Every structure is written in structure tokens, then in C-alpha cells.
mmCIF file of C-alpha atoms in Angstrom:
data_model
loop_
_atom_site.group_PDB
_atom_site.id
_atom_site.type_symbol
_atom_site.label_atom_id
_atom_site.label_comp_id
_atom_site.label_asym_id
_atom_site.label_seq_id
_atom_site.Cartn_x
_atom_site.Cartn_y
_atom_site.Cartn_z
ATOM 1 C CA GLN A 14 0.030 0.013 -0.068
ATOM 2 C CA LYS A 15 1.321 3.528 -0.862
ATOM 3 C CA GLU A 16 1.812 5.899 1.870
ATOM 4 C CA VAL A 17 -0.156 8.474 -0.210
ATOM 5 C CA GLU A 18 -3.043 7.714 -2.431
ATOM 6 C CA GLN A 19 -4.302 9.949 -5.078
ATOM 7 C CA ASP A 20 -6.918 9.598 -7.863
ATOM 8 C CA PRO A 21 -4.951 10.020 -11.181
ATOM 9 C CA GLY A 22 -8.080 11.362 -13.130
ATOM 10 C CA PRO A 23 -8.259 12.889 -15.608
ATOM 11 C CA LEU A 24 -10.914 15.118 -14.042
ATOM 12 C CA SER A 25 -12.726 17.268 -16.718
ATOM 13 C CA VAL A 26 -14.865 20.131 -15.502
ATOM 14 C CA PRO A 27 -16.411 23.133 -17.231
ATOM 15 C CA GLU A 28 -15.126 26.611 -16.724
ATOM 16 C CA GLY A 29 -16.424 28.128 -13.520
ATOM 17 C CA ALA A 30 -16.963 24.861 -11.688
ATOM 18 C CA ILE A 31 -15.845 24.132 -8.161
ATOM 19 C CA VAL A 32 -13.150 21.405 -8.332
ATOM 20 C CA SER A 33 -12.408 19.063 -5.403
ATOM 21 C CA LEU A 34 -9.058 17.305 -5.362
ATOM 22 C CA ASN A 35 -8.248 14.755 -2.578
ATOM 23 C CA CYS A 36 -5.530 12.570 -1.105
ATOM 24 C CA THR A 37 -5.531 10.048 1.544
ATOM 25 C CA TYR A 38 -2.565 8.840 3.472
ATOM 26 C CA SER A 39 -1.580 6.175 5.991
ATOM 27 C CA ASN A 40 1.390 7.510 7.864
ATOM 28 C CA SER A 41 -0.209 9.344 10.979
ATOM 29 C CA ALA A 42 3.245 11.250 11.629
ATOM 30 C CA PHE A 43 2.580 13.433 8.599
ATOM 31 C CA GLN A 44 2.148 16.984 9.867
ATOM 32 C CA TYR A 45 2.866 19.210 6.982
ATOM 33 C CA PHE A 46 0.663 19.104 3.846
ATOM 34 C CA MET A 47 1.152 20.709 0.585
ATOM 35 C CA TRP A 48 -0.380 20.974 -2.756
ATOM 36 C CA TYR A 49 1.741 21.658 -5.818
ATOM 37 C CA ARG A 50 0.565 22.412 -9.441
ATOM 38 C CA GLN A 51 2.471 21.048 -12.319
ATOM 39 C CA TYR A 52 2.131 22.041 -15.906
ATOM 40 C CA SER A 53 3.101 19.840 -18.612
ATOM 41 C CA ARG A 54 6.961 19.472 -18.940
ATOM 42 C CA LYS A 55 7.426 21.962 -15.964
ATOM 43 C CA GLY A 56 8.505 21.720 -12.430
ATOM 44 C CA PRO A 57 6.032 21.467 -9.549
ATOM 45 C CA GLU A 58 5.028 25.015 -8.177
ATOM 46 C CA LEU A 59 3.895 25.224 -4.563
ATOM 47 C CA LEU A 60 0.222 26.366 -4.295
ATOM 48 C CA MET A 61 -0.761 25.758 -0.572
ATOM 49 C CA TYR A 62 0.979 24.816 2.480
ATOM 50 C CA THR A 63 -0.804 23.773 5.733
ATOM 51 C CA TYR A 64 0.208 22.556 9.132
ATOM 52 C CA SER A 65 -1.784 19.808 10.897
ATOM 53 C CA SER A 66 -5.705 19.998 10.719
ATOM 54 C CA GLY A 67 -7.826 22.907 9.520
ATOM 55 C CA ASN A 68 -8.544 25.017 6.471
ATOM 56 C CA LYS A 69 -6.441 27.481 4.598
ATOM 57 C CA GLU A 70 -7.640 29.925 2.012
ATOM 58 C CA ASP A 71 -5.840 31.776 -0.626
ATOM 59 C CA GLY A 72 -7.738 33.386 -3.470
ATOM 60 C CA ARG A 73 -9.754 30.920 -5.261
ATOM 61 C CA PHE A 74 -7.929 27.944 -3.546
ATOM 62 C CA THR A 75 -8.848 26.331 -0.271
ATOM 63 C CA ALA A 76 -6.855 23.589 1.376
ATOM 64 C CA GLN A 77 -8.427 21.238 4.153
ATOM 65 C CA VAL A 78 -6.747 18.744 6.299
ATOM 66 C CA ASP A 79 -8.595 16.166 8.361
ATOM 67 C CA LYS A 80 -5.890 14.271 10.262
ATOM 68 C CA SER A 81 -8.535 12.048 12.175
ATOM 69 C CA SER A 82 -9.499 10.730 8.769
ATOM 70 C CA LYS A 83 -6.051 10.952 7.133
ATOM 71 C CA TYR A 84 -7.579 12.976 4.392
ATOM 72 C CA ILE A 85 -6.634 16.279 2.587
ATOM 73 C CA SER A 86 -8.403 18.250 -0.050
ATOM 74 C CA LEU A 87 -7.817 21.102 -2.408
ATOM 75 C CA PHE A 88 -10.698 23.097 -3.601
ATOM 76 C CA ILE A 89 -10.646 25.481 -6.535
ATOM 77 C CA ARG A 90 -13.447 27.885 -7.069
ATOM 78 C CA ASP A 91 -14.393 29.507 -10.296
ATOM 79 C CA SER A 92 -12.112 27.201 -12.075
ATOM 80 C CA GLN A 93 -10.225 28.583 -15.130
ATOM 81 C CA PRO A 94 -8.795 26.989 -18.403
ATOM 82 C CA SER A 95 -5.361 28.117 -16.967
ATOM 83 C CA ASP A 96 -5.954 25.920 -13.923
ATOM 84 C CA SER A 97 -5.456 22.895 -16.304
ATOM 85 C CA ALA A 98 -2.434 21.125 -14.859
ATOM 86 C CA THR A 99 -1.629 18.167 -12.698
ATOM 87 C CA TYR A 100 -2.014 18.546 -8.881
ATOM 88 C CA LEU A 101 0.111 16.834 -6.596
ATOM 89 C CA CYS A 102 -0.397 16.467 -2.880
ATOM 90 C CA ALA A 103 2.597 16.296 -0.601
ATOM 91 C CA MET A 104 3.267 15.559 2.991
ATOM 92 C CA ARG A 105 6.109 15.512 5.475
ATOM 93 C CA SER A 106 6.490 14.388 9.042
ATOM 94 C CA MET A 107 8.437 16.047 11.918
ATOM 95 C CA ASP A 108 10.693 13.113 12.067
ATOM 96 C CA THR A 109 14.110 14.696 12.127
ATOM 97 C CA GLY A 110 15.480 11.602 9.974
ATOM 98 C CA ARG A 111 12.973 12.076 7.225
ATOM 99 C CA ARG A 112 13.038 15.580 5.738
ATOM 100 C CA ALA A 113 11.853 14.481 2.195
ATOM 101 C CA LEU A 114 8.447 15.029 1.047
ATOM 102 C CA THR A 115 6.283 12.128 0.116
ATOM 103 C CA PHE A 116 4.099 12.864 -2.908
ATOM 104 C CA GLY A 117 0.889 11.349 -4.281
ATOM 105 C CA SER A 118 0.879 10.336 -7.910
ATOM 106 C CA GLY A 119 -1.075 13.523 -8.997
ATOM 107 C CA THR A 120 -4.475 14.146 -10.408
ATOM 108 C CA ARG A 121 -4.708 15.614 -13.962
ATOM 109 C CA LEU A 122 -7.203 18.370 -14.119
ATOM 110 C CA GLN A 123 -8.867 19.567 -17.394
ATOM 111 C CA VAL A 124 -11.048 22.834 -17.264
ATOM 112 C CA GLN A 125 -13.027 23.130 -20.480
ATOM 113 C CA PRO A 126 -13.575 26.618 -21.592
ATOM 114 C CA ASN B 14 15.798 36.500 -7.672
ATOM 115 C CA ALA B 15 16.455 33.440 -9.673
ATOM 116 C CA GLY B 16 14.744 30.256 -8.796
ATOM 117 C CA VAL B 17 16.180 26.723 -8.814
ATOM 118 C CA MET B 18 18.140 26.263 -11.828
ATOM 119 C CA GLN B 19 18.518 22.796 -13.614
ATOM 120 C CA ASN B 20 20.488 22.017 -16.658
ATOM 121 C CA PRO B 21 20.339 20.651 -19.084
ATOM 122 C CA ARG B 22 16.759 20.574 -19.691
ATOM 123 C CA HIS B 23 17.015 17.648 -22.030
ATOM 124 C CA LEU B 24 19.757 15.098 -22.089
ATOM 125 C CA VAL B 25 20.029 12.185 -24.584
ATOM 126 C CA ARG B 26 22.244 9.241 -23.790
ATOM 127 C CA ARG B 27 22.962 5.845 -25.174
ATOM 128 C CA ARG B 28 22.993 2.700 -23.046
ATOM 129 C CA GLY B 29 26.202 2.604 -21.135
ATOM 130 C CA GLN B 30 26.990 6.244 -21.249
ATOM 131 C CA GLU B 31 27.173 8.414 -18.319
ATOM 132 C CA ALA B 32 24.579 11.225 -17.447
ATOM 133 C CA ARG B 33 25.262 14.374 -15.349
ATOM 134 C CA LEU B 34 22.515 16.502 -14.143
ATOM 135 C CA ARG B 35 23.173 19.885 -12.470
ATOM 136 C CA CYS B 36 21.007 21.640 -10.083
ATOM 137 C CA SER B 37 21.770 25.320 -8.690
ATOM 138 C CA PRO B 38 19.428 26.183 -5.855
ATOM 139 C CA MET B 39 17.869 29.438 -5.118
ATOM 140 C CA LYS B 40 20.046 32.138 -3.490
ATOM 141 C CA GLY B 41 20.492 31.545 0.091
ATOM 142 C CA HIS B 42 19.341 27.936 0.123
ATOM 143 C CA SER B 43 21.881 25.318 1.199
ATOM 144 C CA HIS B 44 19.738 22.186 1.088
ATOM 145 C CA VAL B 45 18.893 20.352 -2.132
ATOM 146 C CA TYR B 46 16.492 17.366 -2.833
ATOM 147 C CA TRP B 47 16.471 15.251 -6.023
ATOM 148 C CA TYR B 48 13.329 13.577 -7.256
ATOM 149 C CA ARG B 49 12.690 11.263 -10.174
ATOM 150 C CA GLN B 50 9.251 11.293 -11.998
ATOM 151 C CA LEU B 51 8.135 8.650 -14.471
ATOM 152 C CA PRO B 52 5.207 9.425 -16.895
ATOM 153 C CA GLU B 53 1.896 9.582 -15.099
ATOM 154 C CA GLU B 54 3.570 9.002 -11.758
ATOM 155 C CA GLY B 55 4.353 11.205 -8.811
ATOM 156 C CA LEU B 56 7.774 12.293 -7.658
ATOM 157 C CA LYS B 57 9.859 9.635 -5.934
ATOM 158 C CA PHE B 58 12.532 10.828 -3.587
ATOM 159 C CA MET B 59 16.076 9.916 -4.265
ATOM 160 C CA VAL B 60 18.558 11.931 -2.184
ATOM 161 C CA TYR B 61 18.813 14.915 0.263
ATOM 162 C CA LEU B 62 22.011 16.832 0.534
ATOM 163 C CA GLN B 63 23.344 19.833 2.353
ATOM 164 C CA LYS B 64 26.553 21.463 1.350
ATOM 165 C CA GLU B 65 29.241 18.723 1.183
ATOM 166 C CA ASN B 66 27.122 16.219 3.206
ATOM 167 C CA ILE B 67 24.627 13.579 2.013
ATOM 168 C CA ILE B 68 21.903 13.418 4.641
ATOM 169 C CA ASP B 69 19.370 10.884 3.278
ATOM 170 C CA GLU B 70 20.090 8.641 0.301
ATOM 171 C CA SER B 71 17.337 6.120 1.128
ATOM 172 C CA GLY B 72 15.659 6.707 -2.285
ATOM 173 C CA MET B 73 18.732 6.328 -4.244
ATOM 174 C CA PRO B 74 19.350 3.050 -6.135
ATOM 175 C CA LYS B 75 22.458 1.293 -4.605
ATOM 176 C CA GLU B 76 24.281 1.048 -7.992
ATOM 177 C CA ARG B 77 25.219 3.531 -10.805
ATOM 178 C CA PHE B 78 23.775 6.544 -9.094
ATOM 179 C CA SER B 79 25.630 8.964 -7.023
ATOM 180 C CA ALA B 80 25.088 12.598 -5.875
ATOM 181 C CA GLU B 81 27.147 15.574 -4.456
ATOM 182 C CA PHE B 82 26.680 19.095 -3.462
ATOM 183 C CA PRO B 83 30.202 20.637 -3.142
ATOM 184 C CA LYS B 84 31.049 23.682 -1.107
ATOM 185 C CA GLU B 85 31.245 25.713 -4.329
ATOM 186 C CA GLY B 86 29.063 24.989 -7.507
ATOM 187 C CA PRO B 87 25.990 23.178 -8.240
ATOM 188 C CA SER B 88 24.735 19.836 -6.969
ATOM 189 C CA ILE B 89 25.303 17.039 -9.291
ATOM 190 C CA LEU B 90 23.400 13.841 -9.929
ATOM 191 C CA ARG B 91 25.401 11.453 -11.652
ATOM 192 C CA ILE B 92 24.152 8.173 -13.405
ATOM 193 C CA GLN B 93 26.740 5.750 -14.595
ATOM 194 C CA GLN B 94 26.237 3.239 -17.363
ATOM 195 C CA VAL B 95 22.581 4.385 -18.165
ATOM 196 C CA VAL B 96 19.908 1.962 -18.937
ATOM 197 C CA ARG B 97 16.583 2.576 -20.693
ATOM 198 C CA GLY B 98 14.735 2.345 -17.521
ATOM 199 C CA ASP B 99 16.680 5.437 -16.321
ATOM 200 C CA SER B 100 14.660 7.534 -18.790
ATOM 201 C CA ALA B 101 12.726 9.836 -16.633
ATOM 202 C CA ALA B 102 12.245 13.597 -15.492
ATOM 203 C CA TYR B 103 14.706 14.401 -12.690
ATOM 204 C CA PHE B 104 13.792 17.397 -10.492
ATOM 205 C CA CYS B 105 15.713 19.073 -7.800
ATOM 206 C CA ALA B 106 14.146 21.249 -5.081
ATOM 207 C CA SER B 107 16.001 23.539 -2.630
ATOM 208 C CA ALA B 108 15.258 24.868 0.754
ATOM 209 C CA ARG B 109 16.765 27.414 3.137
ATOM 210 C CA GLN B 110 17.120 25.118 5.901
ATOM 211 C CA SER B 111 16.270 21.555 7.409
ATOM 212 C CA THR B 112 13.241 22.304 9.739
ATOM 213 C CA SER B 113 10.169 20.574 9.272
ATOM 214 C CA ASN B 114 8.121 23.456 8.126
ATOM 215 C CA GLU B 115 10.543 24.438 5.393
ATOM 216 C CA LYS B 116 9.079 24.913 1.971
ATOM 217 C CA LEU B 117 10.611 23.147 -1.040
ATOM 218 C CA PHE B 118 11.002 25.049 -4.347
ATOM 219 C CA PHE B 119 11.517 22.910 -7.427
ATOM 220 C CA GLY B 120 13.496 23.537 -10.690
ATOM 221 C CA SER B 121 12.093 22.846 -14.201
ATOM 222 C CA GLY B 122 13.677 19.469 -14.404
ATOM 223 C CA THR B 123 15.920 17.563 -16.680
ATOM 224 C CA GLN B 124 14.355 15.119 -19.036
ATOM 225 C CA LEU B 125 16.594 12.223 -19.472
ATOM 226 C CA SER B 126 16.173 9.941 -22.623
ATOM 227 C CA VAL B 127 18.216 6.881 -22.923
ATOM 228 C CA LEU B 128 18.354 5.364 -26.400
#
């Protein structure tokens, strides 16, 4: 079983729709949760960063973390064609011996104009 | 303020040759991570380095792969005697420090193709 599970999609939505992207994880030591956006043939770009449980909002993006369910979400409001990309969740524990991020496999999002 | 710089962007090698991938971290960053990404897959951790030290190489294949981050100059990921299965996108990320809440910033990657 992978430490982080993410539906690969593709997820196709019309412009203006609300998009919900999700990841589940198995390692209860994960405390830091991130969402990266990756355009084709580009490097991942940090979108959202949250610590422990709760919500964080930044413009059209909202990140939610539910540690009790080991479940994180990214919501995109008023989606735009420019949001079409692969979205990767990433996590990290506070374990000093493990600084690297663990990534989900990514969800490909297509926003149709 | 330049971001993480990786070169080359594309690298073509024949089986058995060596591949050298370079990564210059963001200004002020002294921590570098290397990741590999296969098509339709997420990023897989390979190695984490600080200047002149390998901190975590738990994701690095035991043979043919090595990494360094010298006191001066970029971090280098070296793959000896490449095989077709090494074809992938290799990304490096840099961070200012090693605390748990430190954010990682990625370069644009090197696409390695082995013929």
C-alpha cells in the first residue's frame, strides 16, 4: 500500500466549476501538507501549505486537512482553463530523520472553456 | 531573484554512457533534494544533501547512481552506465534550512532519454 493515495484522473470540468481534489494517507506522523501544481513539462509549483488539521484559503484555492480521517483536500473555486494541470499532494512528518516530501501520484485536471 | 536552476533541460544518452544532471539552488538555500518522475507518476524521492554532506540517500538506487553538493558550485546527480529504465524527468528542489516546516521550491527538471 502506498503511503499517499491520489486519484490520477483525468478530471474534466467546465469553466467556472468548483473542483475538489483529494488525497488519503496512511502515515499518522505526517504533519505538514502541501499542494503543488505542475504544468506539462514543467517543475512543480507550490500552491498551498498547511500544518496539521484545519482549513487555509488563498484566493480561489482552499486547502483542508482532516488528520482524524487521514484525508486532505484542495478546492478550486471558479475554475479557469489556466488551472488545467496536474495537482500533486505532498506531505512531511516532523521526524528529523526524514526531511523529504512524500508525494501522491497526481491528479490531472482539465478545465474546459 | 532566480529560482532553482537545472541543466540541461533535455539530455539524450545511449545505453552505457554517463549522465550528469546539475542543480543550482535558489540564492540563500543550502539544502537540495533530488526527485525522479516517471510518466503519469508522482515524484519519487532519491537523495537529500546539504553542502558537502549527504543527509538521506534512502531513495537512491544502490548502484550506478551518486550525488554530490560541493562547497562551491551546483549539486550534481550522476548516473553511470545508463539503461533505458533510467529515462525519466529528474527534478531538484531547494530549501533554506532543514526544519520540518521548510518549503521546497522545484526547478524545471531535466528530461533524460536513454536510447
